[in-house]
Coordinates of C-alpha atoms in Angstrom, one line a residue:
Chain A
M786 CA 46.8 24.3 -234.8
S787 CA 46.0 27.5 -236.2
V788 CA 43.1 30.1 -235.3
N789 CA 41.7 31.7 -238.2
P790 CA 40.0 34.8 -236.5
T791 CA 38.4 36.5 -238.5
A792 CA 36.9 32.8 -239.6
A793 CA 36.0 32.9 -235.5
I794 CA 32.5 33.2 -235.4
I795 CA 31.2 29.7 -235.5
G796 CA 27.7 29.6 -236.8
R797 CA 24.3 27.7 -235.1
D798 CA 24.2 25.8 -238.0
E799 CA 27.8 25.4 -238.1
I800 CA 28.1 23.3 -234.5
R801 CA 24.7 21.1 -235.7
D802 CA 26.6 19.8 -239.3
L803 CA 29.0 19.4 -237.3
Y804 CA 27.2 17.1 -234.9
D805 CA 25.3 15.3 -237.5
A806 CA 28.3 13.9 -239.0
Y807 CA 29.9 12.9 -235.8
Y808 CA 27.4 10.7 -234.2
G809 CA 26.5 10.0 -238.1
V810 CA 30.8 8.8 -238.3
L811 CA 29.6 6.6 -234.6
D812 CA 27.1 5.3 -235.3
D813 CA 28.4 3.9 -238.2
V814 CA 31.1 2.3 -236.6
D815 CA 33.5 4.9 -239.3
L816 CA 35.5 4.5 -236.3
H817 CA 39.4 5.3 -238.7
A818 CA 37.6 8.8 -239.8
W819 CA 36.5 9.3 -235.9
P820 CA 39.5 11.0 -234.8
D821 CA 40.0 13.0 -238.0
F822 CA 36.7 15.0 -235.3
F823 CA 39.7 16.3 -233.3
T824 CA 42.3 18.7 -233.4
E825 CA 45.6 17.0 -232.8
D826 CA 45.7 18.5 -229.2
C827 CA 43.1 17.9 -227.8
L828 CA 41.1 16.0 -224.5
Y829 CA 39.3 13.9 -225.0
R830 CA 37.0 12.3 -221.8
V831 CA 34.1 9.7 -220.8
I832 CA 34.5 10.3 -217.1
P833 CA 32.0 9.0 -214.1
R834 CA 30.6 11.9 -212.8
E835 CA 31.6 11.0 -209.4
N836 CA 35.5 10.9 -210.9
Y837 CA 34.6 14.5 -212.2
E838 CA 32.5 16.1 -209.6
A839 CA 35.5 15.2 -206.8
G840 CA 37.3 17.4 -209.2
Y841 CA 40.0 13.8 -210.1
T842 CA 40.7 13.1 -214.0
L843 CA 41.0 9.1 -213.7
C844 CA 38.8 8.5 -216.8
T845 CA 37.2 5.6 -218.2
M846 CA 38.6 6.3 -221.8
Q847 CA 40.6 9.2 -222.1
A848 CA 43.6 10.7 -224.7
E849 CA 45.5 13.5 -224.7
S850 CA 45.8 14.6 -228.5
R851 CA 44.5 13.3 -231.8
G852 CA 47.4 10.5 -231.2
M853 CA 45.6 8.8 -228.4
L854 CA 42.2 9.1 -230.1
K855 CA 43.5 6.7 -233.2
D856 CA 45.3 4.8 -230.7
R857 CA 41.9 4.0 -229.1
V858 CA 40.7 2.5 -232.3
T859 CA 44.2 0.6 -233.1
G860 CA 43.2 -1.4 -230.0
L861 CA 39.7 -1.6 -230.4
T862 CA 40.0 -2.6 -234.2
R863 CA 42.9 -4.9 -233.9
T864 CA 43.3 -6.2 -230.4
Q865 CA 40.5 -5.7 -228.7
M866 CA 38.3 -8.7 -227.7
Y867 CA 34.2 -8.8 -228.0
A868 CA 30.9 -9.9 -228.4
P869 CA 29.3 -8.3 -231.5
R870 CA 27.0 -5.0 -230.1
Y871 CA 25.5 -1.7 -231.8
Y872 CA 26.2 1.6 -230.4
R873 CA 23.1 3.9 -230.9
R874 CA 23.7 7.7 -230.2
F875 CA 20.7 9.6 -229.0
P876 CA 22.0 13.6 -228.5
T877 CA 20.0 16.4 -227.3
A878 CA 20.0 19.4 -229.4
P879 CA 23.6 21.6 -228.5
R880 CA 23.5 23.9 -226.6
V881 CA 26.4 27.3 -226.9
T882 CA 27.3 28.2 -223.3
A883 CA 29.9 30.6 -223.8
Q884 CA 31.4 31.9 -226.8
D885 CA 34.8 34.2 -227.3
A886 CA 37.1 34.8 -230.4
A887 CA 38.2 32.0 -231.0
S888 CA 36.3 28.5 -229.8
V889 CA 32.8 27.8 -228.7
S890 CA 30.9 26.4 -225.9
V891 CA 28.7 23.1 -226.1
R892 CA 26.4 21.6 -223.8
H893 CA 23.6 18.7 -224.5
N894 CA 22.8 15.1 -223.2
L895 CA 23.4 12.3 -224.4
L896 CA 21.9 8.6 -224.6
V897 CA 24.3 5.7 -225.7
V898 CA 21.5 2.6 -226.4
Q899 CA 23.5 -0.6 -226.6
T900 CA 22.3 -3.8 -228.4
L901 CA 23.3 -7.1 -228.1
V902 CA 23.0 -10.5 -230.2
D903 CA 19.6 -12.0 -228.6
K904 CA 19.0 -9.6 -225.9
Q905 CA 17.3 -6.1 -225.5
S906 CA 18.4 -3.0 -226.3
D907 CA 20.1 -1.3 -223.5
I908 CA 20.8 2.0 -221.9
I909 CA 24.7 1.6 -221.7
L910 CA 25.7 5.5 -220.7
C911 CA 23.9 8.3 -219.8
A912 CA 25.5 11.4 -220.1
V913 CA 26.2 15.4 -220.2
C914 CA 28.7 16.2 -223.1
H915 CA 31.0 19.6 -222.0
D916 CA 32.3 20.0 -225.8
R917 CA 34.5 23.1 -226.9
I918 CA 35.1 23.7 -231.0
V919 CA 37.2 25.5 -232.7
R920 CA 37.3 26.5 -237.0
D921 CA 41.0 24.1 -237.1
G922 CA 42.1 24.6 -241.4
D923 CA 39.3 24.2 -243.1
R924 CA 36.4 22.7 -240.9
L925 CA 35.1 22.7 -237.2
R926 CA 36.7 20.1 -234.8
F927 CA 37.1 19.1 -231.4
V928 CA 39.7 20.0 -229.2
E929 CA 37.5 19.2 -226.2
R930 CA 35.2 17.2 -225.2
I931 CA 34.3 15.9 -221.8
V932 CA 31.4 13.4 -221.5
V933 CA 30.3 13.2 -217.7
F934 CA 29.1 9.7 -217.3
D935 CA 25.9 10.0 -214.5
S936 CA 25.7 5.4 -215.3
E937 CA 27.0 4.8 -211.9
M938 CA 27.4 0.4 -212.8
I939 CA 28.5 0.2 -216.8
P940 CA 27.4 -3.3 -217.8
N941 CA 30.2 -4.9 -218.4
S942 CA 32.4 -3.1 -220.9
L943 CA 32.3 -0.2 -223.2
V944 CA 33.3 -1.1 -226.4
Y945 CA 33.2 2.4 -228.6
P946 CA 34.0 6.0 -227.4
A947 CA 31.1 8.5 -227.1
Chain B
M1370 CA 47.2 -32.5 -199.7
N1371 CA 43.8 -34.9 -201.4
I1372 CA 40.7 -33.6 -199.8
P1373 CA 37.8 -36.4 -200.1
V1374 CA 35.1 -35.2 -202.6
R1375 CA 31.6 -35.6 -200.7
P1376 CA 29.2 -38.1 -202.0
P1377 CA 25.9 -36.6 -203.8
E1378 CA 23.5 -36.5 -201.4
G1379 CA 19.8 -35.7 -200.6
D1380 CA 19.0 -32.8 -203.5
N1381 CA 22.1 -32.0 -204.7
R1382 CA 22.9 -35.2 -206.6
R1383 CA 26.0 -33.7 -208.8
A1384 CA 28.4 -35.4 -208.2
W1385 CA 32.5 -33.4 -208.2
P1386 CA 34.6 -35.3 -211.6
A1387 CA 36.6 -37.7 -210.7
D1388 CA 40.0 -35.8 -211.6
V1389 CA 39.3 -33.5 -208.8
D1390 CA 41.7 -31.3 -208.5
A1391 CA 42.0 -30.9 -212.4
A1392 CA 38.5 -30.0 -213.2
V1393 CA 35.8 -28.3 -212.2
P1394 CA 31.8 -28.8 -212.6
Y1395 CA 30.1 -25.6 -213.8
W1396 CA 27.7 -26.0 -211.8
V1397 CA 29.4 -24.2 -209.4
Y1398 CA 29.0 -21.0 -211.5
T1399 CA 25.1 -21.3 -211.6
D1400 CA 23.0 -23.4 -208.7
P1401 CA 21.4 -20.7 -206.8
A1402 CA 22.0 -23.1 -203.9
I1403 CA 25.6 -23.7 -203.8
Y1404 CA 25.8 -19.5 -204.1
A1405 CA 23.8 -19.4 -201.4
E1406 CA 26.1 -21.7 -198.9
E1407 CA 29.3 -19.5 -200.5
L1408 CA 27.8 -16.2 -199.1
Q1409 CA 27.5 -18.1 -195.5
K1410 CA 30.5 -20.2 -195.2
I1411 CA 32.8 -18.2 -197.7
W1412 CA 31.8 -13.8 -197.8
Y1413 CA 30.4 -14.4 -194.2
G1414 CA 32.7 -16.9 -193.1
P1415 CA 36.4 -16.5 -191.6
H1416 CA 37.9 -14.1 -194.6
W1417 CA 38.8 -10.5 -194.9
L1418 CA 37.2 -8.6 -197.0
Y1419 CA 38.4 -5.5 -198.6
V1420 CA 36.0 -2.4 -197.7
G1421 CA 38.6 0.6 -199.7
L1422 CA 41.5 2.5 -198.5
E1423 CA 41.8 4.6 -195.4
C1424 CA 43.0 7.7 -197.6
E1425 CA 39.1 8.0 -198.2
L1426 CA 37.6 9.0 -195.4
T1427 CA 39.8 11.7 -193.9
E1428 CA 38.3 13.8 -190.8
V1429 CA 36.3 11.8 -188.2
G1430 CA 33.0 11.2 -189.5
D1431 CA 33.5 10.8 -192.8
W1432 CA 31.7 7.8 -194.3
K1433 CA 31.9 5.6 -197.5
T1434 CA 29.5 2.9 -198.3
T1435 CA 29.4 -0.6 -199.4
T1436 CA 28.7 -3.8 -199.8
L1437 CA 29.8 -6.8 -198.2
G1438 CA 29.0 -10.4 -199.9
E1439 CA 25.4 -8.8 -200.5
K1440 CA 25.1 -6.8 -196.7
P1441 CA 24.8 -2.9 -197.8
C1442 CA 27.9 -1.4 -195.1
V1443 CA 29.5 1.4 -193.9
M1444 CA 32.9 2.3 -193.4
V1445 CA 33.5 5.3 -190.6
R1446 CA 36.2 7.2 -189.4
S1447 CA 34.8 6.6 -185.7
G1448 CA 38.2 8.5 -183.7
E1449 CA 41.3 9.9 -185.1
D1450 CA 43.3 6.5 -185.3
E1451 CA 39.8 4.2 -185.0
I1452 CA 38.3 2.7 -187.9
S1453 CA 34.5 1.3 -187.8
V1454 CA 32.6 -0.9 -190.1
V1455 CA 29.5 -1.7 -189.7
E1456 CA 26.0 -3.0 -191.1
N1457 CA 23.9 -0.3 -193.3
R1458 CA 21.0 -1.4 -191.8
C1459 CA 19.0 -0.1 -188.7
A1460 CA 18.3 -2.2 -186.1
H1461 CA 15.1 -1.3 -185.8
K1462 CA 13.2 -1.6 -189.5
G1463 CA 16.5 -3.0 -191.9
V1464 CA 16.4 0.7 -193.2
K1465 CA 19.5 0.8 -196.0
F1466 CA 20.0 4.5 -193.9
C1467 CA 23.0 5.9 -195.5
Q1468 CA 22.3 5.8 -199.1
T1469 CA 25.0 7.9 -201.1
R1470 CA 28.4 6.4 -201.7
T1471 CA 30.1 9.0 -198.7
G1472 CA 29.0 11.3 -196.2
H1473 CA 30.3 13.5 -193.4
S1474 CA 27.9 13.3 -190.0
K1475 CA 28.2 13.5 -186.4
E1476 CA 26.8 9.9 -185.6
L1477 CA 24.1 7.6 -188.4
I1478 CA 20.8 8.8 -188.3
C1479 CA 17.6 6.6 -189.8
P1480 CA 15.0 8.4 -191.5
Y1481 CA 12.6 6.8 -190.7
H1482 CA 11.7 6.2 -187.0
Q1483 CA 15.5 8.5 -186.5
W1484 CA 17.1 6.0 -183.9
S1485 CA 20.4 7.2 -184.5
Y1486 CA 23.8 5.5 -183.6
A1487 CA 27.3 7.2 -183.1
L1488 CA 30.3 6.6 -185.4
N1489 CA 30.7 3.1 -183.8
G1490 CA 27.8 2.3 -184.0
D1491 CA 26.5 2.0 -180.6
L1492 CA 22.4 2.8 -180.6
Q1493 CA 22.0 6.3 -178.4
G1494 CA 18.3 7.7 -179.2
V1495 CA 15.5 6.2 -180.4
P1496 CA 12.5 8.9 -180.1
F1497 CA 9.9 8.5 -177.8
R1498 CA 11.6 5.8 -176.0
R1499 CA 9.7 6.5 -173.0
G1500 CA 6.3 7.9 -174.7
V1501 CA 4.5 10.3 -174.7
K1502 CA 3.0 11.7 -171.8
R1503 CA 3.1 8.3 -170.6
Q1504 CA 1.5 6.8 -173.7
G1505 CA 3.4 4.3 -175.9
G1506 CA 7.6 3.9 -175.8
M1507 CA 9.4 0.6 -175.7
P1508 CA 9.1 -2.0 -172.6
S1509 CA 10.8 -1.1 -169.8
D1510 CA 13.1 -4.4 -170.2
F1511 CA 14.9 -2.5 -173.8
D1512 CA 18.4 -1.2 -174.1
P1513 CA 20.3 -0.1 -176.2
K1514 CA 23.1 -1.7 -175.7
D1515 CA 21.2 -4.4 -177.6
H1516 CA 20.2 -3.4 -180.5
S1517 CA 23.6 -1.5 -182.1
L1518 CA 24.8 -1.6 -185.9
N1519 CA 26.2 -4.9 -186.4
K1520 CA 29.9 -4.1 -186.1
L1521 CA 32.2 -5.9 -188.1
R1522 CA 36.0 -6.6 -187.1
V1523 CA 38.4 -4.2 -188.7
E1524 CA 41.6 -4.1 -189.6
V1525 CA 43.3 -1.1 -191.2
V1526 CA 47.1 -2.4 -193.4
N1527 CA 49.3 0.3 -194.6
G1528 CA 46.8 2.3 -195.8
V1529 CA 43.5 -0.6 -196.8
V1530 CA 40.6 -1.1 -195.0
W1531 CA 39.8 -5.2 -194.3
A1532 CA 36.5 -6.4 -192.1
T1533 CA 35.4 -9.5 -191.1
F1534 CA 31.7 -10.6 -190.7
S1535 CA 33.3 -14.0 -188.7
D1536 CA 35.1 -14.1 -185.2
E1537 CA 37.3 -17.1 -186.5
T1538 CA 38.9 -15.4 -189.4
P1539 CA 42.8 -15.0 -188.2
P1540 CA 44.5 -12.1 -188.1
F1541 CA 44.9 -10.2 -191.4
R1542 CA 48.4 -10.7 -191.5
E1543 CA 48.9 -14.6 -190.7
Y1544 CA 45.6 -14.6 -193.0
L1545 CA 47.7 -13.8 -195.7
G1546 CA 50.6 -16.4 -194.4
E1547 CA 53.7 -14.5 -194.8
K1548 CA 55.0 -15.5 -198.3
F1549 CA 51.4 -13.4 -199.0
W1550 CA 52.7 -10.9 -197.1
K1551 CA 55.6 -9.7 -198.3
H1552 CA 53.7 -9.7 -201.6
Y1553 CA 51.3 -7.2 -199.9
T1554 CA 53.7 -5.3 -198.3
R1555 CA 56.0 -4.7 -202.0
V1556 CA 53.0 -2.0 -203.3
Y1557 CA 51.9 -1.7 -199.9
D1558 CA 54.7 -0.8 -197.5
G1559 CA 53.2 1.9 -195.2
R1560 CA 53.4 5.3 -197.4
K1561 CA 50.7 7.4 -197.2
L1562 CA 47.7 6.3 -200.6
E1563 CA 45.3 8.5 -202.4
V1564 CA 42.2 7.9 -204.6
L1565 CA 43.1 9.2 -208.2
G1566 CA 40.0 7.9 -209.6
Y1567 CA 37.1 4.9 -210.3
N1568 CA 35.8 2.6 -211.8
R1569 CA 31.9 0.2 -212.2
Q1570 CA 31.4 -2.1 -214.2
H1571 CA 28.2 -5.0 -213.6
I1572 CA 30.2 -8.0 -215.0
P1573 CA 27.6 -10.9 -216.0
A1574 CA 29.4 -13.7 -214.4
N1575 CA 30.0 -15.6 -211.3
W1576 CA 32.1 -14.1 -208.9
K1577 CA 34.9 -16.4 -208.8
Q1578 CA 36.1 -16.8 -212.6
M1579 CA 36.9 -13.0 -211.6
Q1580 CA 38.9 -14.5 -208.7
E1581 CA 40.0 -17.5 -212.0
N1582 CA 40.8 -14.7 -213.9
I1583 CA 43.7 -13.3 -212.1
K1584 CA 44.9 -16.3 -211.2
D1585 CA 45.8 -17.5 -215.0
P1586 CA 48.8 -16.3 -216.8
Y1587 CA 47.9 -18.7 -219.6
H1588 CA 44.8 -16.3 -220.9
A1589 CA 47.0 -13.0 -220.3
G1590 CA 49.2 -13.9 -223.1
L1591 CA 46.9 -15.3 -225.9
L1592 CA 43.3 -13.0 -225.1
H1593 CA 45.0 -9.5 -224.7
V1594 CA 46.6 -9.0 -227.8
F1595 CA 47.1 -5.7 -226.3
F1596 CA 48.9 -7.0 -223.5
A1597 CA 51.5 -9.7 -225.5
T1598 CA 51.8 -7.2 -228.9
F1599 CA 53.6 -5.0 -226.5
G1600 CA 55.4 -6.9 -224.0
L1601 CA 53.5 -6.4 -221.4
F1602 CA 52.5 -9.8 -220.4
R1603 CA 53.8 -12.7 -222.5
A1604 CA 54.3 -17.0 -221.8
D1605 CA 57.9 -16.1 -223.4
Q1606 CA 58.9 -14.0 -220.3
K1607 CA 60.5 -14.5 -217.0
S1608 CA 57.7 -14.6 -214.5
A1609 CA 56.3 -16.7 -211.4
V1610 CA 53.3 -17.7 -209.8
D1611 CA 52.6 -17.6 -206.4
I1612 CA 50.3 -19.6 -204.2
D1613 CA 49.4 -19.3 -200.2
D1614 CA 49.8 -22.5 -198.2
E1615 CA 46.0 -22.6 -198.2
G1616 CA 46.0 -21.9 -201.6
R1617 CA 43.6 -19.9 -202.0
H1618 CA 46.1 -16.5 -202.3
G1619 CA 48.0 -15.7 -205.6
I1620 CA 49.4 -14.0 -207.5
L1621 CA 51.0 -13.8 -211.3
I1622 CA 54.6 -12.0 -211.2
S1623 CA 56.0 -11.1 -214.5
R1624 CA 58.3 -8.9 -216.3
K1625 CA 57.8 -6.6 -219.1
G1626 CA 60.1 -7.2 -222.3
E1627 CA 60.5 -5.5 -225.6
Q1628 CA 58.0 -5.8 -228.9
Q1629 CA 59.4 -8.3 -231.0
A1630 CA 58.7 -12.0 -232.7
S1631 CA 59.8 -14.7 -230.6
E1632 CA 59.4 -18.2 -231.2
A1633 CA 56.2 -18.7 -228.0
M1634 CA 54.6 -15.9 -230.0
S1635 CA 53.8 -18.6 -232.8
D1636 CA 51.4 -20.2 -230.9
I1637 CA 49.5 -16.5 -230.3
R1638 CA 47.5 -15.6 -233.7
N1639 CA 47.1 -12.5 -232.8
F1640 CA 50.4 -10.8 -232.4
Q1641 CA 50.9 -8.2 -234.0
S1642 CA 54.5 -7.6 -234.9
D1643 CA 53.7 -4.2 -237.5
L1644 CA 51.5 -2.2 -234.3
V1645 CA 52.1 1.6 -234.0
L1646 CA 50.9 4.2 -231.1
E1647 CA 50.9 7.0 -232.8
D1648 CA 51.0 8.6 -229.6
P1649 CA 53.2 6.4 -227.1
R1650 CA 52.7 8.3 -223.9
V1651 CA 49.6 5.5 -222.6
M1652 CA 53.5 2.8 -222.4
D1653 CA 55.3 5.1 -220.8
V1654 CA 56.4 3.2 -218.1
V1655 CA 59.2 3.3 -215.2
Q1656 CA 60.3 1.2 -212.5
E1657 CA 59.7 2.1 -209.5
F1658 CA 59.5 -1.3 -207.5
P1659 CA 62.7 -2.9 -206.0
G1660 CA 63.2 -6.5 -208.6
E1661 CA 62.9 -6.4 -211.8
E1662 CA 58.9 -7.6 -212.1
T1663 CA 57.3 -4.9 -213.7
V1664 CA 53.5 -6.9 -212.7
G1665 CA 52.5 -8.2 -209.4
M1666 CA 48.9 -9.4 -209.6
I1667 CA 47.7 -10.3 -206.8
T1668 CA 43.9 -12.5 -206.1
I1669 CA 43.0 -12.2 -201.8
F1670 CA 40.5 -14.5 -201.5
P1671 CA 38.0 -13.9 -201.9
S1672 CA 36.7 -10.2 -202.6
V1673 CA 39.9 -8.0 -204.6
I1674 CA 42.5 -7.7 -206.6
L1675 CA 45.1 -5.9 -205.8
Q1676 CA 46.6 -4.9 -209.3
Q1677 CA 50.3 -3.4 -210.0
Q1678 CA 50.7 -3.6 -213.5
V1679 CA 53.7 -1.0 -214.7
N1680 CA 52.9 2.2 -213.1
S1681 CA 49.0 0.9 -212.7
L1682 CA 47.8 0.6 -208.9
T1683 CA 44.1 -0.4 -208.5
T1684 CA 41.8 -2.1 -206.0
R1685 CA 39.5 -3.8 -207.7
Q1686 CA 36.8 -5.2 -205.2
I1687 CA 34.0 -7.9 -205.8
V1688 CA 30.6 -7.7 -204.6
P1689 CA 28.3 -10.6 -206.2
K1690 CA 25.4 -9.8 -206.9
G1691 CA 23.3 -13.4 -207.6
V1692 CA 25.1 -16.8 -208.7
G1693 CA 25.5 -15.2 -212.2
G1694 CA 26.6 -11.7 -211.9
F1695 CA 28.9 -9.2 -209.9
D1696 CA 29.4 -5.9 -209.5
F1697 CA 33.3 -5.0 -210.0
H1698 CA 34.4 -1.8 -208.4
W1699 CA 37.8 -0.1 -209.1
T1700 CA 39.7 2.6 -207.7
H1701 CA 42.5 3.3 -208.7
W1702 CA 45.4 4.9 -206.1
C1703 CA 48.5 6.6 -206.1
Y1704 CA 51.1 7.0 -203.4
A1705 CA 50.1 10.6 -201.4
D1706 CA 54.1 11.8 -202.0
D1707 CA 54.2 11.4 -206.0
T1708 CA 55.0 13.9 -208.5
P1709 CA 52.7 15.2 -211.3
E1710 CA 54.4 13.7 -213.7
M1711 CA 53.9 10.3 -211.7
R1712 CA 50.5 10.6 -211.8
L1713 CA 49.5 11.7 -214.7
R1714 CA 51.7 8.5 -216.1
R1715 CA 49.0 7.0 -213.7
T1716 CA 45.5 7.5 -215.4
R1717 CA 47.4 7.4 -218.6
Q1718 CA 48.0 4.0 -218.0
A1719 CA 44.6 3.7 -216.6
N1720 CA 43.5 3.3 -220.0
L1721 CA 44.7 0.1 -220.6
F1722 CA 42.3 -1.0 -217.6
G1723 CA 38.5 -1.0 -216.5
P1724 CA 35.2 -1.5 -218.5
A1725 CA 36.9 0.3 -221.4
G1726 CA 40.8 -1.1 -220.8
F1727 CA 42.3 -2.0 -223.7
V1728 CA 42.8 -5.7 -221.6
S1729 CA 40.8 -5.1 -219.3
A1730 CA 37.1 -5.2 -220.8
D1731 CA 38.7 -8.6 -222.9
D1732 CA 38.4 -10.3 -219.4
G1733 CA 35.1 -8.6 -218.4
E1734 CA 34.2 -9.5 -222.2
V1735 CA 35.0 -13.7 -222.1
L1736 CA 33.6 -13.8 -218.6
E1737 CA 30.4 -13.3 -220.0
M1738 CA 31.1 -15.4 -222.6
T1739 CA 32.3 -18.8 -220.2
Q1740 CA 28.9 -18.2 -218.1
Q1741 CA 26.9 -18.2 -221.5
G1742 CA 28.3 -21.2 -221.9
A1743 CA 28.2 -22.6 -218.7
A1744 CA 24.3 -22.3 -218.1
G1745 CA 23.4 -24.5 -220.8
S1746 CA 25.7 -27.2 -218.8
P1747 CA 26.1 -27.1 -215.4
D1748 CA 26.8 -30.8 -215.2
E1749 CA 29.8 -31.1 -217.7
H1750 CA 33.4 -29.6 -216.3
F1751 CA 35.8 -27.9 -217.1
I1752 CA 39.5 -29.0 -217.7
L1753 CA 42.4 -27.3 -215.1
Q1754 CA 45.5 -29.4 -216.9
M1755 CA 47.6 -26.7 -217.7
G1756 CA 50.7 -26.9 -216.2
G1757 CA 49.3 -30.7 -214.6
R1758 CA 47.4 -31.1 -211.7
E1759 CA 50.2 -30.5 -208.9
I1760 CA 49.2 -27.0 -206.9
A1761 CA 52.2 -25.5 -206.3
P1762 CA 54.4 -22.2 -207.1
T1763 CA 56.1 -22.2 -210.6
D1764 CA 58.7 -20.3 -212.1
H1765 CA 56.4 -20.0 -215.5
Q1766 CA 53.1 -18.8 -215.9
V1767 CA 52.4 -21.1 -219.3
T1768 CA 50.3 -23.5 -216.1
E1769 CA 46.7 -22.7 -214.1
T1770 CA 47.8 -23.9 -210.6
A1771 CA 46.1 -20.9 -208.5
V1772 CA 43.2 -21.7 -210.1
R1773 CA 43.5 -25.9 -209.1
G1774 CA 44.8 -23.9 -205.6
M1775 CA 41.7 -21.9 -205.2
Y1776 CA 39.2 -25.2 -205.8
R1777 CA 41.3 -27.4 -203.4
Y1778 CA 40.5 -24.8 -200.9
W1779 CA 36.5 -24.1 -202.4
R1780 CA 36.0 -27.3 -201.7
K1781 CA 37.3 -27.6 -198.2
V1782 CA 35.7 -24.6 -197.1
M1783 CA 32.4 -25.5 -199.0
G1784 CA 32.6 -29.1 -197.4
L1785 CA 32.2 -30.2 -201.1

């Protein structure tokens, strides 16, 4: 990851655009475009709140690199079996919680709603996202994204990423 | 051993299929009356139920809530060397008094009328028991000794806490049998354990389906393309299925192979010989147990699966929630003396398991689909003939023998 100090200041509009694009890609199930929102050595976690608060690092989904995110997509598209479903994500507005020369920390809430065939829509995740964003080359990328979910009991499978 | 089948009678006119051991009617998944009977005869009957890990309670006064059968319970460290399991239900009005998953207190107090219990469940305090200004109070024949919390029998076995509602349950080691004691102590060998974290999911399928799933090695290399592709579990590998003398417990044993096509692979439609991981650290496996086996999946009837799949170690607790669903609580653990590298390896491999696991998500999905298929045709039956009709250990995994064993035991307990 290269950080250009002169371009380090990351604006609010840019952050907003990043999230619009990120959630757009996921809602459209354009999974192969998803890993590119992350830096090469990123950390991605979808973790139960009870683990997060206890200091456990055991996650429901975890990737320690963009490569592992790509593997998650490969697993999903080429090996896993699951009933068809729609996921739609409802993020709240991003709130900048910290900013330094290299990165900006952003926090927002996230609801992920799942719709299965013949079923009413259901909340599959109710979460808060702790993200750290950097300028990586010519675009913004997540260097860290920790999705901490309150949901105590996942309705069966968590198929797509958050 | 041939168990006669109870003839259909009374309101329950449902018949068991003629092919007694190799066919099971779908009403075992869908009939609420059968489920109610299972709770009494199985969950509250002479069986040990998984409660938790001893390491979850370090200090005297630490407690953890859980559910055994459908009954809320609390596991408490009631003494330096004592763990108690009591029902989480106040003797007075039935309040489920502990509401958080874990806690620490000197005694257990119900918020409604502040009845208080010692950590082992003995009733200690009843406010205004003797009345106020000679008015009211409990009758003179009220004896706190008769109103403790319901106490379960407990055994702590190499770091795992087991409890039973029944006085007739044999000691845990006898309940496992010597063969399964050996399987159990291969991983639970007395070393101290430590929790790595939890996952929890609700699977809308009858609880027995989860037991069957881990007694059925036939599906593992077919449904789980990830397993088959990366050689973690596949029909052409040296493997074995063991069952206890009663048929209720099972273990699937296998050893990791390579990612290569073989003759047996032609039957696996989805085998992906060209699949490559970009970051293969998730498959960075080390051999840590004696012998060549890399997988030991144990089902302890009725409540838990003890998973050792390469370096990923979990307990998967089954909590039945009505006839058509169960909660599935995963506790990932490591040994207390594990290196940081080993802990990291175990948490990485956890990507294969749980509600978003490359492998386990397949199971949750297919169990739900099975329940959907069964719901409309309770009087039809499923076929259990893979590997023949015998109920005996095998040295291969092309068999449903352990599922047959479980249903033979189930019919015995249920009197069907």
